[in-house]
Amino acid sequence: MKIEPVINGVVARTAHPAGCEQAIKNQIEIVSRSKPISDGPKRVLILGGSSGFGLAARIALTFGGANADTIAVSFERGPSEKGVGSAGWYNNIYFKQQAQTKGATAVNIIGDAFSDSVRQQVLDAIETQFNGQVDLIIYSLATGVRPKPDSDELWRSSIKPIGESLTGASIRLEDDVWQETELPAASEQEIIDTQKVMGGEDWQSWIDLLINKDAIAPNCQSIAFSYIGPECTHPIYHQGTLGRAKVDLHQTSHAINLKLAPFKGGAYACVCKALVTKASVFIPTFAPYVLALYKTMKAQGLHETCIEQMQRLFNSKLYPHPIVDGERLIRMDDWELKHSVQQNVSALLPQLTADNFSQLGDYHGFKTEFLQLNGFAIDGVDYQQDYTLEQLQALRP
Ligand code: NAI
């Protein structure tokens, strides 16, 4: 079979193995010619390491100067009669192949990061591969659900405004259609549940577990990713349910920071730039802002994708010493929030409509990045190649 892109709404149903391999190589190439990370960590645990920021962090830390060994946890689907599997599945496979070529350890643990069995697999891997301790823990899970401990029930997140309803446009990647959307305000329960899923509680429980198991190395750091954004995005993000969860994440970073202090370590929330990822395309009414932002940042020579954000985080903002703002946040959104960028975005954004968004905004860049996340639209890849299920299943993460 040939593998073609299949998109339902904003969800990719297929992924291209050779494209994912090439995407990993391209990212390695980017970090290899960037300013190297100095005094970086050697043993890194990444929760959510198969795509987006987590994968980019893994590539940057192994190939961008720190030569780190990594253990990455992810929730991905392998090939079966039902489909070819998810991009993250192939990213895990090809990252590991590249890391091994360089002589670096790369362990892939695939399963639910909230489960006891995955926690135990991580502890075992730290014991056997890392001599019992980690130097950096990256919390980069993006999910819509979290199981309630010791129960069959789930907390489910809702991406909604708080207080008032909101109207805006979302873009269906499946057929490039701009859709006016109305979002009701979240209920109190939805606010609480979203915080349970995307706030800091689970991050803290991982750190508690690692402290209890003596797995924290001297100077160990931990980071998690957040978003704040300019005022025009606040109703759907910063002042909405997701923003509430991120405030909780920021507060948790202070609590974890105290817990890591006896190890001379620290914990930080890193506020990143708005980018196209598997998770972010789910945020309703957010796409028009991203189109205006991409158009502007590319024109001003400031555009970064996940890989450039992560390399800059590690080579300039976390190592050799963390650089934080007045609220102890690491600001990777500094270029996004530049006056020149936001001035242009606020002029462009109100002009975007269903008829002109692909000309006035950078819809081409947005869609191409989305396809590339899934291994499509990548130069140098033979998309005519035939695969059999057996061939795909022989690739092991
Ligand atoms: P992503 O969807 O690309 O990656 C999420 C990762 O979490 C994947 O590796 C996935 O396999 C893993 N995962 C999800 N559920 C899991 C589970 N139950 N068990 C194990 N692994 C699981 O998402 P992205 O965008 O990289 O998000 C990572 C973090 O960055 C999130 O906290 C997000 O809010 C934050 N962020 C994202 C921004 C964006 O524009 N994409 C901007 C600023 C922050």
Coordinates of C-alpha atoms and ligand atoms in Angstrom, one line a residue:
M1 CA 0.0 0.0 0.0
K2 CA 1.0 3.6 -0.5
I3 CA 0.4 5.9 2.5
E4 CA -1.6 9.0 1.9
P5 CA -2.6 11.8 4.3
V6 CA -6.0 11.2 5.8
I7 CA -7.4 14.0 8.0
N8 CA -10.7 13.9 10.0
G9 CA -11.5 17.4 11.2
V10 CA -8.2 18.4 12.8
V11 CA -7.0 14.8 13.5
A12 CA -4.5 13.0 11.3
R13 CA -5.5 9.4 10.8
T14 CA -2.4 8.3 8.9
A15 CA 1.3 8.9 9.3
H16 CA 4.2 8.3 6.8
P17 CA 7.1 6.3 8.2
A18 CA 9.8 7.6 5.8
G19 CA 8.5 11.1 6.3
C20 CA 8.7 10.8 10.1
E21 CA 12.2 9.5 9.7
Q22 CA 13.2 12.4 7.4
A23 CA 11.5 14.9 9.8
I24 CA 13.7 13.6 12.7
K25 CA 16.8 13.9 10.5
N26 CA 15.9 17.4 9.5
Q27 CA 15.5 18.4 13.2
I28 CA 18.8 16.8 14.0
E29 CA 20.4 18.9 11.3
I30 CA 18.9 22.1 12.7
V31 CA 20.2 21.6 16.2
S32 CA 23.6 20.4 14.9
R33 CA 24.2 23.7 13.3
S34 CA 22.8 25.8 16.1
K35 CA 24.6 27.3 19.1
P36 CA 25.4 24.2 21.2
I37 CA 23.9 23.5 24.7
S38 CA 26.7 23.9 27.3
D39 CA 26.6 22.3 30.8
G40 CA 23.5 20.4 29.8
P41 CA 21.9 17.3 31.5
K42 CA 23.2 13.8 30.7
R43 CA 20.2 11.7 31.8
V44 CA 16.8 13.0 30.8
L45 CA 13.3 11.7 31.4
I46 CA 10.6 13.1 29.0
L47 CA 7.0 12.6 29.8
G48 CA 5.3 13.1 26.4
G49 CA 8.4 12.7 24.2
S50 CA 7.0 11.5 20.9
S51 CA 5.8 14.7 19.3
G52 CA 5.7 18.5 19.6
F53 CA 7.8 20.1 22.3
G54 CA 8.7 16.8 24.1
L55 CA 10.2 15.3 20.9
A56 CA 11.9 18.5 20.0
A57 CA 13.4 18.7 23.5
R58 CA 14.6 15.1 23.2
I59 CA 16.3 15.8 19.8
A60 CA 17.9 19.0 21.1
L61 CA 19.3 17.4 24.2
T62 CA 20.8 14.4 22.4
F63 CA 22.0 16.1 19.2
G64 CA 22.3 19.8 20.1
G65 CA 25.4 19.7 22.3
A66 CA 24.5 18.0 25.6
N67 CA 24.8 14.4 24.2
A68 CA 22.0 13.4 26.6
D69 CA 20.6 9.9 27.1
T70 CA 16.9 9.9 27.2
I71 CA 13.9 7.9 28.5
A72 CA 10.7 9.0 26.8
V73 CA 7.1 8.1 27.7
S74 CA 4.4 8.5 25.1
F75 CA 0.9 7.2 24.3
E76 CA 1.1 6.1 20.6
R77 CA -0.6 3.7 18.3
G78 CA 1.4 1.1 16.3
P79 CA 0.4 -0.4 12.9
S80 CA -2.4 -2.9 12.8
E81 CA -5.2 -4.1 10.6
K82 CA -7.0 -0.8 11.6
G83 CA -4.4 1.6 10.4
V84 CA -0.7 2.5 9.9
G85 CA -0.3 3.9 13.4
S86 CA 0.5 7.4 14.7
A87 CA 3.3 9.7 13.8
G88 CA 4.6 9.6 17.4
W89 CA 5.0 5.8 17.0
Y90 CA 7.4 6.2 14.1
N91 CA 9.1 9.2 15.7
N92 CA 10.0 7.0 18.6
I93 CA 11.5 4.4 16.3
Y94 CA 13.5 6.7 14.2
F95 CA 14.7 8.9 17.0
K96 CA 16.1 5.8 18.7
Q97 CA 17.8 4.6 15.5
Q98 CA 19.5 8.0 15.2
A99 CA 20.5 8.1 18.8
Q100 CA 22.0 4.7 18.7
T101 CA 24.1 5.7 15.7
K102 CA 25.5 8.4 17.9
G103 CA 26.1 6.0 20.8
A104 CA 23.4 7.6 22.9
T105 CA 20.8 5.6 25.0
A106 CA 17.2 6.1 24.0
V107 CA 14.5 4.2 25.8
N108 CA 10.9 4.4 24.5
I109 CA 8.1 3.5 27.0
I110 CA 4.8 3.5 25.3
G111 CA 1.7 3.5 27.5
D112 CA -0.4 5.6 29.7
A113 CA 1.8 8.0 31.8
F114 CA -0.9 8.1 34.4
S115 CA -0.8 4.4 35.1
D116 CA 1.1 2.6 37.8
S117 CA 2.6 0.1 35.3
V118 CA 4.2 2.9 33.2
R119 CA 5.5 4.6 36.3
Q120 CA 7.1 1.3 37.3
Q121 CA 8.6 0.8 33.8
V122 CA 10.1 4.3 34.1
L123 CA 11.7 3.5 37.5
D124 CA 13.1 0.3 36.2
A125 CA 14.6 2.1 33.1
I126 CA 16.1 4.8 35.3
E127 CA 17.7 2.0 37.5
T128 CA 19.1 0.0 34.6
Q129 CA 19.9 2.7 32.1
F130 CA 20.7 5.8 34.1
N131 CA 22.4 4.2 37.1
G132 CA 19.4 5.1 39.2
Q133 CA 19.1 8.9 38.8
V134 CA 17.9 11.6 36.4
D135 CA 19.3 15.1 35.8
L136 CA 16.3 16.6 34.1
I137 CA 12.6 15.8 34.0
I138 CA 10.5 17.3 31.2
Y139 CA 6.7 17.2 31.7
S140 CA 5.2 17.6 28.2
L141 CA 2.0 15.6 28.2
A142 CA -0.9 17.1 26.3
T143 CA -4.1 15.1 26.7
G144 CA -7.8 15.5 27.0
V145 CA -8.3 12.9 29.7
R146 CA -6.7 11.8 33.0
P147 CA -7.9 8.7 34.9
K148 CA -8.9 9.3 38.5
P149 CA -6.5 7.4 40.7
D150 CA -7.9 4.1 42.0
S151 CA -11.1 4.4 40.0
D152 CA -12.5 3.6 36.5
E153 CA -13.6 7.2 36.0
L154 CA -11.8 9.9 34.0
W155 CA -11.4 13.7 34.3
R156 CA -12.0 15.2 30.9
S157 CA -10.7 18.6 29.9
S158 CA -12.9 21.2 28.2
I159 CA -11.4 24.0 26.2
K160 CA -13.8 26.9 26.9
P161 CA -13.9 30.5 27.9
I162 CA -14.8 31.3 31.6
G163 CA -17.6 33.7 32.5
E164 CA -18.9 34.6 29.1
S165 CA -19.5 32.6 25.9
L166 CA -17.2 33.3 22.9
T167 CA -17.5 33.4 19.1
G168 CA -14.6 33.1 16.8
A169 CA -13.5 31.0 13.8
S170 CA -11.9 27.6 13.8
I171 CA -10.3 26.0 10.7
R172 CA -11.1 22.4 9.6
L173 CA -7.8 21.1 8.3
E174 CA -9.6 18.2 6.6
D175 CA -11.1 20.4 3.8
D176 CA -9.6 23.9 4.6
V177 CA -12.9 25.3 5.8
W178 CA -13.1 28.3 8.1
Q179 CA -16.0 27.7 10.5
E180 CA -17.6 30.3 12.7
T181 CA -17.9 28.8 16.2
E182 CA -19.7 29.7 19.3
L183 CA -18.3 28.4 22.6
P184 CA -20.4 28.5 25.7
A185 CA -18.8 29.5 29.0
A186 CA -17.4 26.6 31.0
S187 CA -19.2 25.3 34.1
E188 CA -17.4 25.2 37.5
Q189 CA -17.0 21.5 37.1
E190 CA -15.4 21.8 33.7
I191 CA -13.0 24.4 35.0
I192 CA -12.0 22.0 37.9
D193 CA -11.7 19.0 35.6
T194 CA -9.5 20.8 33.0
Q195 CA -7.2 21.8 35.8
K196 CA -7.0 18.1 36.9
V197 CA -6.0 17.1 33.4
M198 CA -3.7 19.9 32.3
G199 CA -2.7 21.5 35.6
G200 CA 0.3 20.7 37.8
E201 CA -1.0 17.9 40.0
D202 CA 0.3 15.0 37.9
W203 CA 3.7 16.7 37.3
Q204 CA 4.1 17.0 41.0
S205 CA 3.1 13.3 41.6
W206 CA 5.9 12.3 39.2
I207 CA 8.4 14.4 41.1
D208 CA 7.2 13.0 44.5
L209 CA 7.6 9.4 43.1
L210 CA 11.1 10.1 41.8
I211 CA 12.1 11.7 45.1
N212 CA 10.7 8.8 47.1
K213 CA 12.6 6.3 45.0
D214 CA 15.9 8.3 45.4
A215 CA 16.0 8.9 41.6
I216 CA 16.8 12.6 41.7
A217 CA 20.4 13.5 40.9
P218 CA 22.2 16.5 42.4
N219 CA 21.3 19.7 40.5
C220 CA 18.3 18.0 38.9
Q221 CA 15.9 20.3 37.2
S222 CA 12.3 19.9 36.0
I223 CA 10.4 21.8 33.4
A224 CA 6.8 21.9 32.1
F225 CA 5.4 23.9 29.2
S226 CA 2.8 26.7 29.3
Y227 CA 1.2 29.4 27.2
I228 CA 0.1 32.9 28.0
G229 CA -0.2 34.7 24.7
P230 CA -1.3 38.3 23.8
E231 CA -4.6 39.8 24.9
C232 CA -6.5 38.9 21.8
T233 CA -6.1 35.2 22.7
H234 CA -6.9 35.6 26.4
P235 CA -10.7 34.8 26.2
I236 CA -10.0 31.3 24.7
Y237 CA -6.7 30.7 26.4
H238 CA -5.2 32.6 29.3
Q239 CA -8.6 33.6 30.9
G240 CA -10.3 30.3 29.8
T241 CA -10.2 26.8 31.2
L242 CA -6.7 26.0 29.7
G243 CA -5.3 29.2 31.2
R244 CA -6.7 28.3 34.6
A245 CA -4.9 25.0 34.4
K246 CA -1.7 26.7 33.3
V247 CA -1.8 29.0 36.3
D248 CA -2.1 25.9 38.5
L249 CA 1.0 24.5 36.6
H250 CA 2.9 27.7 37.3
Q251 CA 2.0 27.5 41.0
T252 CA 3.0 23.9 41.1
S253 CA 6.4 24.8 39.6
H254 CA 7.1 26.8 42.8
A255 CA 6.1 23.9 45.0
I256 CA 8.3 21.5 43.0
N257 CA 11.1 24.0 43.1
L258 CA 11.1 23.8 46.9
K259 CA 11.1 20.0 46.8
L260 CA 14.1 20.0 44.5
A261 CA 16.0 22.7 46.5
P262 CA 17.7 20.1 48.8
F263 CA 19.2 18.6 45.6
K264 CA 20.3 22.0 44.5
G265 CA 17.9 21.7 41.6
G266 CA 14.9 23.7 40.5
A267 CA 11.6 23.5 38.6
Y268 CA 10.3 26.0 36.1
A269 CA 7.3 26.5 33.8
C270 CA 8.5 27.5 30.4
V271 CA 6.1 29.7 28.5
C272 CA 6.4 28.8 24.8
K273 CA 5.3 30.3 21.5
A274 CA 2.0 29.3 19.9
L275 CA 2.8 26.6 17.4
V276 CA 1.1 24.0 15.3
T277 CA 1.1 20.6 17.1
K278 CA -1.2 17.6 17.3
A279 CA -2.5 19.2 20.5
S280 CA -2.8 22.9 19.7
V281 CA -4.9 22.4 16.5
F282 CA -7.7 21.2 18.9
I283 CA -8.0 24.7 20.5
P284 CA -11.2 26.2 19.0
T285 CA -11.0 29.8 17.6
F286 CA -7.2 29.8 18.0
A287 CA -6.2 29.1 14.4
P288 CA -6.8 32.6 13.0
Y289 CA -4.3 34.0 15.5
V290 CA -1.7 31.4 14.6
L291 CA -2.1 32.3 10.9
A292 CA -1.6 36.0 11.6
L293 CA 1.3 35.2 13.9
Y294 CA 3.1 32.9 11.4
K295 CA 2.7 35.4 8.6
T296 CA 4.2 38.1 10.8
M297 CA 7.0 36.2 12.4
K298 CA 8.1 34.8 9.1
A299 CA 8.1 38.3 7.5
Q300 CA 10.2 39.6 10.4
G301 CA 12.6 36.6 10.4
L302 CA 11.5 35.5 13.9
H303 CA 9.6 32.3 13.2
E304 CA 10.6 29.3 15.2
T305 CA 9.1 25.8 15.3
C306 CA 9.3 23.4 18.3
I307 CA 12.9 22.4 17.5
E308 CA 14.2 26.0 17.4
Q309 CA 12.3 26.8 20.6
M310 CA 13.7 23.9 22.4
Q311 CA 17.3 24.4 21.2
R312 CA 17.1 28.1 22.3
L313 CA 15.6 27.1 25.6
F314 CA 18.5 24.7 26.4
N315 CA 21.3 26.8 24.9
S316 CA 20.3 30.1 26.3
K317 CA 17.5 30.1 28.9
L318 CA 17.8 26.9 31.1
Y319 CA 21.6 26.1 30.8
P320 CA 24.1 27.0 32.1
H321 CA 21.7 29.0 34.5
P322 CA 18.0 29.4 34.3
I323 CA 16.8 32.9 33.2
V324 CA 13.4 33.8 34.6
D325 CA 11.0 36.7 34.7
G326 CA 9.5 38.4 37.8
E327 CA 7.1 35.5 38.2
R328 CA 9.9 32.9 37.9
L329 CA 8.7 31.8 34.4
I330 CA 11.1 31.0 31.6
R331 CA 9.9 33.1 28.7
M332 CA 10.2 31.4 25.3
D333 CA 7.4 33.6 24.1
D334 CA 9.6 36.6 24.1
W335 CA 9.8 36.9 20.3
E336 CA 6.0 36.2 19.9
L337 CA 5.2 39.0 22.3
K338 CA 7.6 41.6 20.8
H339 CA 5.8 44.9 20.1
S340 CA 6.6 44.8 16.4
V341 CA 5.1 41.3 16.1
Q342 CA 1.9 42.0 18.1
Q343 CA 1.4 45.3 16.4
N344 CA 1.3 43.6 13.0
V345 CA -0.8 40.7 14.3
S346 CA -3.4 43.0 15.7
A347 CA -3.7 44.9 12.4
L348 CA -3.9 41.6 10.4
L349 CA -6.2 39.5 12.5
P350 CA -9.4 41.5 12.2
Q351 CA -9.0 41.4 8.4
L352 CA -9.1 37.6 8.2
T353 CA -12.3 36.1 6.8
A354 CA -13.6 32.8 5.5
D355 CA -12.8 34.1 1.9
N356 CA -9.3 35.5 2.4
F357 CA -7.7 33.6 5.3
S358 CA -5.5 31.5 3.1
Q359 CA -4.1 34.6 1.2
L360 CA -3.8 37.1 4.1
G361 CA -2.8 34.6 6.8
D362 CA -0.1 32.0 6.6
Y363 CA -2.5 29.1 6.1
H364 CA -0.1 27.4 3.7
G365 CA 2.6 27.3 6.4
F366 CA 0.1 26.2 9.1
K367 CA -1.2 23.3 7.0
T368 CA 2.2 22.3 5.8
E369 CA 3.6 22.1 9.4
F370 CA 0.5 20.0 10.3
L371 CA 1.2 17.6 7.4
Q372 CA 4.9 17.5 8.3
L373 CA 4.1 16.5 11.9
N374 CA 2.6 13.4 10.4
G375 CA 5.4 12.7 7.9
F376 CA 3.8 14.3 4.8
A377 CA 4.9 17.2 2.6
I378 CA 8.6 16.7 3.4
D379 CA 11.1 17.2 0.7
G380 CA 13.2 14.2 -0.4
V381 CA 10.6 11.6 0.7
D382 CA 9.4 9.0 -1.8
Y383 CA 5.6 9.0 -1.2
Q384 CA 5.1 6.4 -4.0
Q385 CA 6.9 3.8 -1.9
D386 CA 4.7 0.7 -1.2
Y387 CA 4.5 -0.7 2.4
T388 CA 3.1 -4.0 3.7
L389 CA 1.6 -4.3 7.2
E390 CA 4.3 -6.9 8.0
Q391 CA 7.1 -4.4 7.1
L392 CA 5.6 -1.7 9.3
Q393 CA 5.1 -4.1 12.2
A394 CA 8.7 -5.3 12.0
L395 CA 9.7 -1.7 13.0
R396 CA 9.9 -1.8 16.8
P397 CA 10.1 1.2 19.1
Ligands
NAI1 P1 1.7 17.0 21.4 O1 0.4 16.5 21.2 O2 2.6 17.2 20.2 O3 2.6 16.0 22.4 C1 1.9 15.5 23.5 C2 2.7 14.3 24.0 O4 2.1 13.7 25.1 C3 2.9 13.1 23.0 O5 4.2 12.6 23.1 C4 1.9 12.1 23.5 O6 2.2 10.8 23.1 C5 2.0 12.3 25.0 N1 0.8 11.8 25.7 C6 -0.4 12.3 25.7 N2 -1.2 11.6 26.6 C7 -0.4 10.7 27.2 C8 -0.6 9.7 28.2 N3 -1.8 9.5 28.7 N4 0.5 8.9 28.5 C9 1.7 9.1 27.9 N5 1.9 10.0 27.0 C10 0.9 10.8 26.6 O7 1.6 18.3 22.3 P2 2.5 19.7 22.5 O8 1.8 20.8 21.8 O9 3.9 19.4 22.3 O10 2.2 20.0 24.1 C11 3.1 19.7 25.1 C12 2.9 20.8 26.2 O11 3.3 22.1 25.6 C13 1.5 20.9 26.7 O12 1.5 21.2 28.1 C14 1.0 22.2 26.0 O13 -0.1 22.8 26.7 C15 2.3 23.0 26.0 N6 2.3 24.1 25.0 C16 2.0 23.9 23.7 C17 2.0 25.0 22.8 C18 1.6 24.9 21.4 O14 1.4 25.9 20.7 N7 1.6 23.7 20.8 C19 2.4 26.4 23.3 C20 2.8 26.4 24.7 C21 2.7 25.3 25.5

